[in-house]
Amino acid sequence: MSAGNAVSGDAGDLVRAKAVLLEPGPGKRRLGPEALRAALVDLHDFWLSSRSATIGLTDRAALVAVGALGRRELAPFSDLDLVLLHDGRKDVDRLAEQLWYPLWDSGVGLDHSVRTPGQAVQVAATDLRAAVGLLEARHIAGDAALSSKVGAAVRQAWRAGIRGRFDELADTARARWAKVGDVAHRVEPDLKNGHGGLRDIQLIDALAAAQLVDRPAGEVLEARKLLLDVRTELHRIAGRARDVMRAQDADEIAAQLEIADRFELARALSGAARAVAFAAETGLRSARSALPRRGLAALRRPPVRRPLDTGVVEHAGEVTLARDADAARDPGLVLRVAASAARTGMPVAAGTLHRLADTAPELREPWPRTALAELLSLLGTGRAMVDVVEALDRTGLWGRLFPEWGAVRDLPPRDRAHVWTVDRHLVEACAQSARLTTRVARPDLLLVATLLHDIGKGRGEDHSVVGESLAQQVGRRLGFTEPDVAVLAAVVRHHLLLPHTATRRDLDDPATVSRVAETLDAAVPGNGALLLDLLGALAEADSLATGPGVWSPWKRALIGDLVLRCRALLAGEALPAPATPTAAEQEMVTESSADGRPRVRLDGSAEPATVVVVLPDRPDALAAATGVLALHSLEVHAAELRTVEKTAVFTFTASPRFGGLPDAALLRSDLVRVLDGSFALAEALARKERDYAPMNPGGEPPAPPRVLWFDDEATGALVLELRGTDRIGLLHRVAGAFEDVGVGLRWARAATLGASVVDSFCLDCARDPDPAERRRIAEAVLAAAG
């Protein structure tokens, strides 16, 4: 853009020059995100300074930039935040119009104000957001002395008034964190406003301007660059201002930043955001301690150092080291500080964390018994341990205790049901397991096994198998005996055994319980009962830490039932006999046999509900029943299928997807119409799916469904497992597919994990299907699930 065009009064050239920077055209080099931001800042600075000179904005007036332009962080579609300062010029309105109107007319986003020095200081004193913005003000054009005068006055007023404004500053940040959530743990994070986002770096800068903390450095500056780079590419891809990174944009952004894929991008963002979040939180605490003391407060005695443990004291509401504490000679000091912080609910002082990081040696192997005791004390505090472990991890101390942690640190989950990164999930699960320690004989093994149960992830192999080896390694280092190490490793190796079996297999089948009991006994001979109890508690803690709705009353009941059956078998007791039809069910069978019409009974006294459907045994019976349940928004978790006197008896365990339970009479009425052909069930389900299917704002295509076969997990039968994406009426469609290929079913289980499902079907085959027959069945099921 030539200087002559720039001063013409038309901002169209500014817009066209910006477009060339964003899309340089064939054969031209595409600017990287950092270079693009610098070019955009230079372009806007040039246009604004040229325009200011043309309209006579020289003495007694100045144009300053705040916001992204002021910080030199201008993303492609960031608004311009400009302030026109003047000290009483009569033509200030003309100057403002000749500055703002060309930008407005060209569609440039603009946030503007006109202030005298006194007005600027007054606004900064009453409006927190304006104050933070003016702290970042950068002179663009006009009277530089005026800009400098206002900047100095704003900074002086900020420092002088910070004691009265600190609570508002801290409360505003925490309210934003609660509303927007963590950048590190959101599938679609808000890079600007989220906890650990760019606004938190501005918060630290504002505290530094008040001379309460140091300016961000090192890891935080690296995080700032990554957040800015991702936001820059997000703007470029979207073609407009956007702060929330959608899942559908992540792969393209990763490619532009030369990062392997969206998972590696998510991991890098998580690490960056957690570094920023930790710096912001510790910065607020340090700043509060550093606030100037005035009036009576200045006359009060300084806070007393209160002993908490050997070498550990409380000072001004934080856990810190005693004056004579020496980490180099006290190997358990790091864990003692951490345990003290978790027990008291107070944070560890930032200075203490950095001092420990600089001086604490690695613990010798095996750990001293006192160190293991302090670790267990920390893990046993529950929720209080989460922030403490995060602080240790952000300063390198946790990785010094557990070198294996590096592979899972900031590792994004591959399953949508998980809401945390893998490392945070492990800590959250451990916090949940602390509530369950009284249910097991070895709470120490439960806590450590929970902390390690997914430690094998991120290594490209079966994480349970890798985790077993790592658990042995960690257990020996911590100082556990070899029998305890064997139990610890077995818990990690088999941590999915109970939930997978309970939700995907028939617990009335003796083969199911026998297989689990034999697995436990073979893993730790003679200690199968202990392993069973530890796995039961871990299954609950793991589910609760995964995400909302993963631990349900239905899942609790199934796992509890499996544990009771396995405990009986391990103790040499007989398993309960399979359930027989109740008197009510037998009455329903008699009535249905008499008139050939279906009967429905719904029992909602417990959660989930039980729905019994009795109808004439015909090929489409299961598809009809499951379709009607889906039509009335009932999600089926389990289906028991029996035939009594040429009548099909289906017992469904189900819960409403939303709302309450439907009326049994309405279910029966719709089922009658489906069976006599007067109701188009497929069309009704398709309409319902269009109207009520979960939104997919990320736009990601669902994962392709898979079919797995299991030949030895049911007595004299074959189990087919379907893994795919949940959808309304899925069980109805799959049941129809089995009927189409002429395969009957004994039972069905449906496990929903967020947007994904694992549905298991026990096939009632006269003979074991050959490979060609299995392919035919699988193709029909996959077609129904697609």
mmCIF file with all atom_site columns, N, CA and C in Angstrom, residues 375-426:
data_model
loop_
_atom_site.group_PDB
_atom_site.id
_atom_site.type_symbol
_atom_site.label_atom_id
_atom_site.label_alt_id
_atom_site.label_comp_id
_atom_site.label_asym_id
_atom_site.label_entity_id
_atom_site.label_seq_id
_atom_site.pdbx_PDB_ins_code
_atom_site.Cartn_x
_atom_site.Cartn_y
_atom_site.Cartn_z
_atom_site.occupancy
_atom_site.B_iso_or_equiv
_atom_site.pdbx_formal_charge
_atom_site.auth_seq_id
_atom_site.auth_comp_id
_atom_site.auth_asym_id
_atom_site.auth_atom_id
_atom_site.pdbx_PDB_model_num
ATOM 1   N N  . LEU A 1 375 ? 3.138   -39.943 50.849 1.00 0.00 ? 375 LEU A N  1
ATOM 2   C CA . LEU A 1 375 ? 2.431   -40.056 49.574 1.00 0.00 ? 375 LEU A CA 1
ATOM 3   C C  . LEU A 1 375 ? 1.007   -40.551 49.800 1.00 0.00 ? 375 LEU A C  1
ATOM 4   N N  . LEU A 1 376 ? 0.849   -41.584 50.624 1.00 0.00 ? 376 LEU A N  1
ATOM 5   C CA . LEU A 1 376 ? -0.485  -42.126 50.899 1.00 0.00 ? 376 LEU A CA 1
ATOM 6   C C  . LEU A 1 376 ? -1.335  -41.094 51.642 1.00 0.00 ? 376 LEU A C  1
ATOM 7   N N  . SER A 1 377 ? -0.712  -40.327 52.508 1.00 0.00 ? 377 SER A N  1
ATOM 8   C CA . SER A 1 377 ? -1.447  -39.269 53.203 1.00 0.00 ? 377 SER A CA 1
ATOM 9   C C  . SER A 1 377 ? -1.962  -38.239 52.207 1.00 0.00 ? 377 SER A C  1
ATOM 10  N N  . LEU A 1 378 ? -1.128  -37.884 51.225 1.00 0.00 ? 378 LEU A N  1
ATOM 11  C CA . LEU A 1 378 ? -1.544  -36.941 50.177 1.00 0.00 ? 378 LEU A CA 1
ATOM 12  C C  . LEU A 1 378 ? -2.685  -37.514 49.352 1.00 0.00 ? 378 LEU A C  1
ATOM 13  N N  . LEU A 1 379 ? -2.537  -38.745 48.873 1.00 0.00 ? 379 LEU A N  1
ATOM 14  C CA . LEU A 1 379 ? -3.554  -39.349 48.014 1.00 0.00 ? 379 LEU A CA 1
ATOM 15  C C  . LEU A 1 379 ? -4.863  -39.558 48.760 1.00 0.00 ? 379 LEU A C  1
ATOM 16  N N  . GLY A 1 380 ? -4.787  -39.783 50.053 1.00 0.00 ? 380 GLY A N  1
ATOM 17  C CA . GLY A 1 380 ? -5.987  -40.060 50.833 1.00 0.00 ? 380 GLY A CA 1
ATOM 18  C C  . GLY A 1 380 ? -6.808  -38.840 51.184 1.00 0.00 ? 380 GLY A C  1
ATOM 19  N N  . THR A 1 381 ? -6.330  -37.635 50.838 1.00 0.00 ? 381 THR A N  1
ATOM 20  C CA . THR A 1 381 ? -7.102  -36.439 51.180 1.00 0.00 ? 381 THR A CA 1
ATOM 21  C C  . THR A 1 381 ? -8.239  -36.180 50.205 1.00 0.00 ? 381 THR A C  1
ATOM 22  N N  . GLY A 1 382 ? -8.321  -36.901 49.103 1.00 0.00 ? 382 GLY A N  1
ATOM 23  C CA . GLY A 1 382 ? -9.436  -36.740 48.173 1.00 0.00 ? 382 GLY A CA 1
ATOM 24  C C  . GLY A 1 382 ? -9.306  -35.493 47.326 1.00 0.00 ? 382 GLY A C  1
ATOM 25  N N  . ARG A 1 383 ? -10.389 -34.714 47.227 1.00 0.00 ? 383 ARG A N  1
ATOM 26  C CA . ARG A 1 383 ? -10.420 -33.558 46.329 1.00 0.00 ? 383 ARG A CA 1
ATOM 27  C C  . ARG A 1 383 ? -9.288  -32.576 46.617 1.00 0.00 ? 383 ARG A C  1
ATOM 28  N N  . ALA A 1 384 ? -8.878  -32.480 47.869 1.00 0.00 ? 384 ALA A N  1
ATOM 29  C CA . ALA A 1 384 ? -7.846  -31.505 48.223 1.00 0.00 ? 384 ALA A CA 1
ATOM 30  C C  . ALA A 1 384 ? -6.519  -31.790 47.537 1.00 0.00 ? 384 ALA A C  1
ATOM 31  N N  . MET A 1 385 ? -6.313  -33.043 47.105 1.00 0.00 ? 385 MET A N  1
ATOM 32  C CA . MET A 1 385 ? -5.027  -33.384 46.500 1.00 0.00 ? 385 MET A CA 1
ATOM 33  C C  . MET A 1 385 ? -4.890  -32.866 45.076 1.00 0.00 ? 385 MET A C  1
ATOM 34  N N  . VAL A 1 386 ? -6.013  -32.576 44.405 1.00 0.00 ? 386 VAL A N  1
ATOM 35  C CA . VAL A 1 386 ? -5.964  -32.278 42.974 1.00 0.00 ? 386 VAL A CA 1
ATOM 36  C C  . VAL A 1 386 ? -5.119  -31.049 42.693 1.00 0.00 ? 386 VAL A C  1
ATOM 37  N N  . ASP A 1 387 ? -5.401  -29.941 43.373 1.00 0.00 ? 387 ASP A N  1
ATOM 38  C CA . ASP A 1 387 ? -4.642  -28.717 43.135 1.00 0.00 ? 387 ASP A CA 1
ATOM 39  C C  . ASP A 1 387 ? -3.190  -28.859 43.583 1.00 0.00 ? 387 ASP A C  1
ATOM 40  N N  . VAL A 1 388 ? -2.962  -29.638 44.627 1.00 0.00 ? 388 VAL A N  1
ATOM 41  C CA . VAL A 1 388 ? -1.594  -29.821 45.114 1.00 0.00 ? 388 VAL A CA 1
ATOM 42  C C  . VAL A 1 388 ? -0.759  -30.571 44.088 1.00 0.00 ? 388 VAL A C  1
ATOM 43  N N  . VAL A 1 389 ? -1.306  -31.663 43.547 1.00 0.00 ? 389 VAL A N  1
ATOM 44  C CA . VAL A 1 389 ? -0.580  -32.424 42.532 1.00 0.00 ? 389 VAL A CA 1
ATOM 45  C C  . VAL A 1 389 ? -0.347  -31.573 41.283 1.00 0.00 ? 389 VAL A C  1
ATOM 46  N N  . GLU A 1 390 ? -1.349  -30.769 40.919 1.00 0.00 ? 390 GLU A N  1
ATOM 47  C CA . GLU A 1 390 ? -1.189  -29.877 39.770 1.00 0.00 ? 390 GLU A CA 1
ATOM 48  C C  . GLU A 1 390 ? -0.023  -28.922 40.001 1.00 0.00 ? 390 GLU A C  1
ATOM 49  N N  . ALA A 1 391 ? 0.089   -28.372 41.206 1.00 0.00 ? 391 ALA A N  1
ATOM 50  C CA . ALA A 1 391 ? 1.182   -27.459 41.515 1.00 0.00 ? 391 ALA A CA 1
ATOM 51  C C  . ALA A 1 391 ? 2.531   -28.182 41.454 1.00 0.00 ? 391 ALA A C  1
ATOM 52  N N  . LEU A 1 392 ? 2.590   -29.381 42.006 1.00 0.00 ? 392 LEU A N  1
ATOM 53  C CA . LEU A 1 392 ? 3.831   -30.153 41.936 1.00 0.00 ? 392 LEU A CA 1
ATOM 54  C C  . LEU A 1 392 ? 4.198   -30.464 40.492 1.00 0.00 ? 392 LEU A C  1
ATOM 55  N N  . ASP A 1 393 ? 3.197   -30.784 39.686 1.00 0.00 ? 393 ASP A N  1
ATOM 56  C CA . ASP A 1 393 ? 3.467   -31.164 38.301 1.00 0.00 ? 393 ASP A CA 1
ATOM 57  C C  . ASP A 1 393 ? 3.951   -29.972 37.486 1.00 0.00 ? 393 ASP A C  1
ATOM 58  N N  . ARG A 1 394 ? 3.322   -28.805 37.694 1.00 0.00 ? 394 ARG A N  1
ATOM 59  C CA . ARG A 1 394 ? 3.709   -27.621 36.921 1.00 0.00 ? 394 ARG A CA 1
ATOM 60  C C  . ARG A 1 394 ? 5.111   -27.139 37.257 1.00 0.00 ? 394 ARG A C  1
ATOM 61  N N  . THR A 1 395 ? 5.654   -27.530 38.409 1.00 0.00 ? 395 THR A N  1
ATOM 62  C CA . THR A 1 395 ? 7.005   -27.110 38.783 1.00 0.00 ? 395 THR A CA 1
ATOM 63  C C  . THR A 1 395 ? 8.015   -28.253 38.666 1.00 0.00 ? 395 THR A C  1
ATOM 64  N N  . GLY A 1 396 ? 7.625   -29.367 38.057 1.00 0.00 ? 396 GLY A N  1
ATOM 65  C CA . GLY A 1 396 ? 8.557   -30.453 37.789 1.00 0.00 ? 396 GLY A CA 1
ATOM 66  C C  . GLY A 1 396 ? 8.760   -31.427 38.923 1.00 0.00 ? 396 GLY A C  1
ATOM 67  N N  . LEU A 1 397 ? 8.122   -31.188 40.073 1.00 0.00 ? 397 LEU A N  1
ATOM 68  C CA . LEU A 1 397 ? 8.353   -32.047 41.228 1.00 0.00 ? 397 LEU A CA 1
ATOM 69  C C  . LEU A 1 397 ? 7.630   -33.381 41.116 1.00 0.00 ? 397 LEU A C  1
ATOM 70  N N  . TRP A 1 398 ? 6.430   -33.380 40.527 1.00 0.00 ? 398 TRP A N  1
ATOM 71  C CA . TRP A 1 398 ? 5.676   -34.634 40.400 1.00 0.00 ? 398 TRP A CA 1
ATOM 72  C C  . TRP A 1 398 ? 6.393   -35.590 39.437 1.00 0.00 ? 398 TRP A C  1
ATOM 73  N N  . GLY A 1 399 ? 6.904   -35.044 38.350 1.00 0.00 ? 399 GLY A N  1
ATOM 74  C CA . GLY A 1 399 ? 7.651   -35.885 37.414 1.00 0.00 ? 399 GLY A CA 1
ATOM 75  C C  . GLY A 1 399 ? 8.928   -36.434 38.013 1.00 0.00 ? 399 GLY A C  1
ATOM 76  N N  . ARG A 1 400 ? 9.490   -35.734 38.992 1.00 0.00 ? 400 ARG A N  1
ATOM 77  C CA . ARG A 1 400 ? 10.681  -36.247 39.673 1.00 0.00 ? 400 ARG A CA 1
ATOM 78  C C  . ARG A 1 400 ? 10.308  -37.437 40.552 1.00 0.00 ? 400 ARG A C  1
ATOM 79  N N  . LEU A 1 401 ? 9.099   -37.408 41.115 1.00 0.00 ? 401 LEU A N  1
ATOM 80  C CA . LEU A 1 401 ? 8.635   -38.542 41.918 1.00 0.00 ? 401 LEU A CA 1
ATOM 81  C C  . LEU A 1 401 ? 8.197   -39.708 41.039 1.00 0.00 ? 401 LEU A C  1
ATOM 82  N N  . PHE A 1 402 ? 7.535   -39.380 39.914 1.00 0.00 ? 402 PHE A N  1
ATOM 83  C CA . PHE A 1 402 ? 7.006   -40.396 39.002 1.00 0.00 ? 402 PHE A CA 1
ATOM 84  C C  . PHE A 1 402 ? 7.474   -40.089 37.580 1.00 0.00 ? 402 PHE A C  1
ATOM 85  N N  . PRO A 1 403 ? 8.672   -40.525 37.202 1.00 0.00 ? 403 PRO A N  1
ATOM 86  C CA . PRO A 1 403 ? 9.163   -40.260 35.846 1.00 0.00 ? 403 PRO A CA 1
ATOM 87  C C  . PRO A 1 403 ? 8.244   -40.819 34.759 1.00 0.00 ? 403 PRO A C  1
ATOM 88  N N  . GLU A 1 404 ? 7.464   -41.855 35.083 1.00 0.00 ? 404 GLU A N  1
ATOM 89  C CA . GLU A 1 404 ? 6.549   -42.447 34.101 1.00 0.00 ? 404 GLU A CA 1
ATOM 90  C C  . GLU A 1 404 ? 5.422   -41.493 33.712 1.00 0.00 ? 404 GLU A C  1
ATOM 91  N N  . TRP A 1 405 ? 5.249   -40.421 34.472 1.00 0.00 ? 405 TRP A N  1
ATOM 92  C CA . TRP A 1 405 ? 4.130   -39.494 34.257 1.00 0.00 ? 405 TRP A CA 1
ATOM 93  C C  . TRP A 1 405 ? 4.270   -38.730 32.940 1.00 0.00 ? 405 TRP A C  1
ATOM 94  N N  . GLY A 1 406 ? 5.470   -38.613 32.439 1.00 0.00 ? 406 GLY A N  1
ATOM 95  C CA . GLY A 1 406 ? 5.695   -37.801 31.253 1.00 0.00 ? 406 GLY A CA 1
ATOM 96  C C  . GLY A 1 406 ? 4.882   -38.233 30.055 1.00 0.00 ? 406 GLY A C  1
ATOM 97  N N  . ALA A 1 407 ? 4.656   -39.533 29.888 1.00 0.00 ? 407 ALA A N  1
ATOM 98  C CA . ALA A 1 407 ? 3.930   -40.036 28.716 1.00 0.00 ? 407 ALA A CA 1
ATOM 99  C C  . ALA A 1 407 ? 2.452   -39.686 28.748 1.00 0.00 ? 407 ALA A C  1
ATOM 100 N N  . VAL A 1 408 ? 1.893   -39.453 29.927 1.00 0.00 ? 408 VAL A N  1
ATOM 101 C CA . VAL A 1 408 ? 0.459   -39.140 30.012 1.00 0.00 ? 408 VAL A CA 1
ATOM 102 C C  . VAL A 1 408 ? 0.204   -37.662 30.319 1.00 0.00 ? 408 VAL A C  1
ATOM 103 N N  . ARG A 1 409 ? 1.259   -36.900 30.594 1.00 0.00 ? 409 ARG A N  1
ATOM 104 C CA . ARG A 1 409 ? 1.062   -35.484 30.929 1.00 0.00 ? 409 ARG A CA 1
ATOM 105 C C  . ARG A 1 409 ? 0.438   -34.759 29.742 1.00 0.00 ? 409 ARG A C  1
ATOM 106 N N  . ASP A 1 410 ? -0.689  -34.094 29.982 1.00 0.00 ? 410 ASP A N  1
ATOM 107 C CA . ASP A 1 410 ? -1.413  -33.318 28.969 1.00 0.00 ? 410 ASP A CA 1
ATOM 108 C C  . ASP A 1 410 ? -1.880  -34.173 27.787 1.00 0.00 ? 410 ASP A C  1
ATOM 109 N N  . LEU A 1 411 ? -1.905  -35.502 27.942 1.00 0.00 ? 411 LEU A N  1
ATOM 110 C CA . LEU A 1 411 ? -2.326  -36.389 26.853 1.00 0.00 ? 411 LEU A CA 1
ATOM 111 C C  . LEU A 1 411 ? -3.846  -36.302 26.689 1.00 0.00 ? 411 LEU A C  1
ATOM 112 N N  . PRO A 1 412 ? -4.321  -35.892 25.509 1.00 0.00 ? 412 PRO A N  1
ATOM 113 C CA . PRO A 1 412 ? -5.781  -35.760 25.349 1.00 0.00 ? 412 PRO A CA 1
ATOM 114 C C  . PRO A 1 412 ? -6.434  -37.132 25.260 1.00 0.00 ? 412 PRO A C  1
ATOM 115 N N  . PRO A 1 413 ? -7.669  -37.257 25.735 1.00 0.00 ? 413 PRO A N  1
ATOM 116 C CA . PRO A 1 413 ? -8.358  -38.554 25.650 1.00 0.00 ? 413 PRO A CA 1
ATOM 117 C C  . PRO A 1 413 ? -8.800  -38.831 24.226 1.00 0.00 ? 413 PRO A C  1
ATOM 118 N N  . ARG A 1 414 ? -8.834  -40.089 23.853 1.00 0.00 ? 414 ARG A N  1
ATOM 119 C CA . ARG A 1 414 ? -9.335  -40.474 22.531 1.00 0.00 ? 414 ARG A CA 1
ATOM 120 C C  . ARG A 1 414 ? -10.828 -40.768 22.568 1.00 0.00 ? 414 ARG A C  1
ATOM 121 N N  . ASP A 1 415 ? -11.364 -40.988 23.768 1.00 0.00 ? 415 ASP A N  1
ATOM 122 C CA . ASP A 1 415 ? -12.779 -41.293 23.938 1.00 0.00 ? 415 ASP A CA 1
ATOM 123 C C  . ASP A 1 415 ? -13.521 -40.030 24.345 1.00 0.00 ? 415 ASP A C  1
ATOM 124 N N  . ARG A 1 416 ? -14.613 -39.708 23.646 1.00 0.00 ? 416 ARG A N  1
ATOM 125 C CA . ARG A 1 416 ? -15.337 -38.476 23.923 1.00 0.00 ? 416 ARG A CA 1
ATOM 126 C C  . ARG A 1 416 ? -15.971 -38.457 25.301 1.00 0.00 ? 416 ARG A C  1
ATOM 127 N N  . ALA A 1 417 ? -16.150 -39.642 25.905 1.00 0.00 ? 417 ALA A N  1
ATOM 128 C CA . ALA A 1 417 ? -16.772 -39.660 27.231 1.00 0.00 ? 417 ALA A CA 1
ATOM 129 C C  . ALA A 1 417 ? -15.863 -39.033 28.284 1.00 0.00 ? 417 ALA A C  1
ATOM 130 N N  . HIS A 1 418 ? -14.546 -39.009 28.027 1.00 0.00 ? 418 HIS A N  1
ATOM 131 C CA . HIS A 1 418 ? -13.595 -38.451 28.991 1.00 0.00 ? 418 HIS A CA 1
ATOM 132 C C  . HIS A 1 418 ? -13.562 -36.937 28.885 1.00 0.00 ? 418 HIS A C  1
ATOM 133 N N  . VAL A 1 419 ? -13.619 -36.272 30.026 1.00 0.00 ? 419 VAL A N  1
ATOM 134 C CA . VAL A 1 419 ? -13.592 -34.816 30.027 1.00 0.00 ? 419 VAL A CA 1
ATOM 135 C C  . VAL A 1 419 ? -12.234 -34.260 30.441 1.00 0.00 ? 419 VAL A C  1
ATOM 136 N N  . TRP A 1 420 ? -11.318 -35.116 30.883 1.00 0.00 ? 420 TRP A N  1
ATOM 137 C CA . TRP A 1 420 ? -10.013 -34.663 31.360 1.00 0.00 ? 420 TRP A CA 1
ATOM 138 C C  . TRP A 1 420 ? -8.907  -35.222 30.471 1.00 0.00 ? 420 TRP A C  1
ATOM 139 N N  . THR A 1 421 ? -7.756  -34.555 30.495 1.00 0.00 ? 421 THR A N  1
ATOM 140 C CA . THR A 1 421 ? -6.555  -35.175 29.953 1.00 0.00 ? 421 THR A CA 1
ATOM 141 C C  . THR A 1 421 ? -6.239  -36.408 30.795 1.00 0.00 ? 421 THR A C  1
ATOM 142 N N  . VAL A 1 422 ? -5.410  -37.306 30.261 1.00 0.00 ? 422 VAL A N  1
ATOM 143 C CA . VAL A 1 422 ? -5.187  -38.591 30.942 1.00 0.00 ? 422 VAL A CA 1
ATOM 144 C C  . VAL A 1 422 ? -4.571  -38.374 32.317 1.00 0.00 ? 422 VAL A C  1
ATOM 145 N N  . ASP A 1 423 ? -3.575  -37.484 32.409 1.00 0.00 ? 423 ASP A N  1
ATOM 146 C CA . ASP A 1 423 ? -2.942  -37.281 33.713 1.00 0.00 ? 423 ASP A CA 1
ATOM 147 C C  . ASP A 1 423 ? -3.919  -36.702 34.728 1.00 0.00 ? 423 ASP A C  1
ATOM 148 N N  . ARG A 1 424 ? -4.727  -35.741 34.293 1.00 0.00 ? 424 ARG A N  1
ATOM 149 C CA . ARG A 1 424 ? -5.707  -35.168 35.231 1.00 0.00 ? 424 ARG A CA 1
ATOM 150 C C  . ARG A 1 424 ? -6.773  -36.201 35.590 1.00 0.00 ? 424 ARG A C  1
ATOM 151 N N  . HIS A 1 425 ? -7.150  -37.063 34.642 1.00 0.00 ? 425 HIS A N  1
ATOM 152 C CA . HIS A 1 425 ? -8.114  -38.124 34.948 1.00 0.00 ? 425 HIS A CA 1
ATOM 153 C C  . HIS A 1 425 ? -7.577  -39.035 36.053 1.00 0.00 ? 425 HIS A C  1
ATOM 154 N N  . LEU A 1 426 ? -6.292  -39.370 35.985 1.00 0.00 ? 426 LEU A N  1
ATOM 155 C CA . LEU A 1 426 ? -5.709  -40.240 37.016 1.00 0.00 ? 426 LEU A CA 1
ATOM 156 C C  . LEU A 1 426 ? -5.808  -39.582 38.393 1.00 0.00 ? 426 LEU A C  1
#
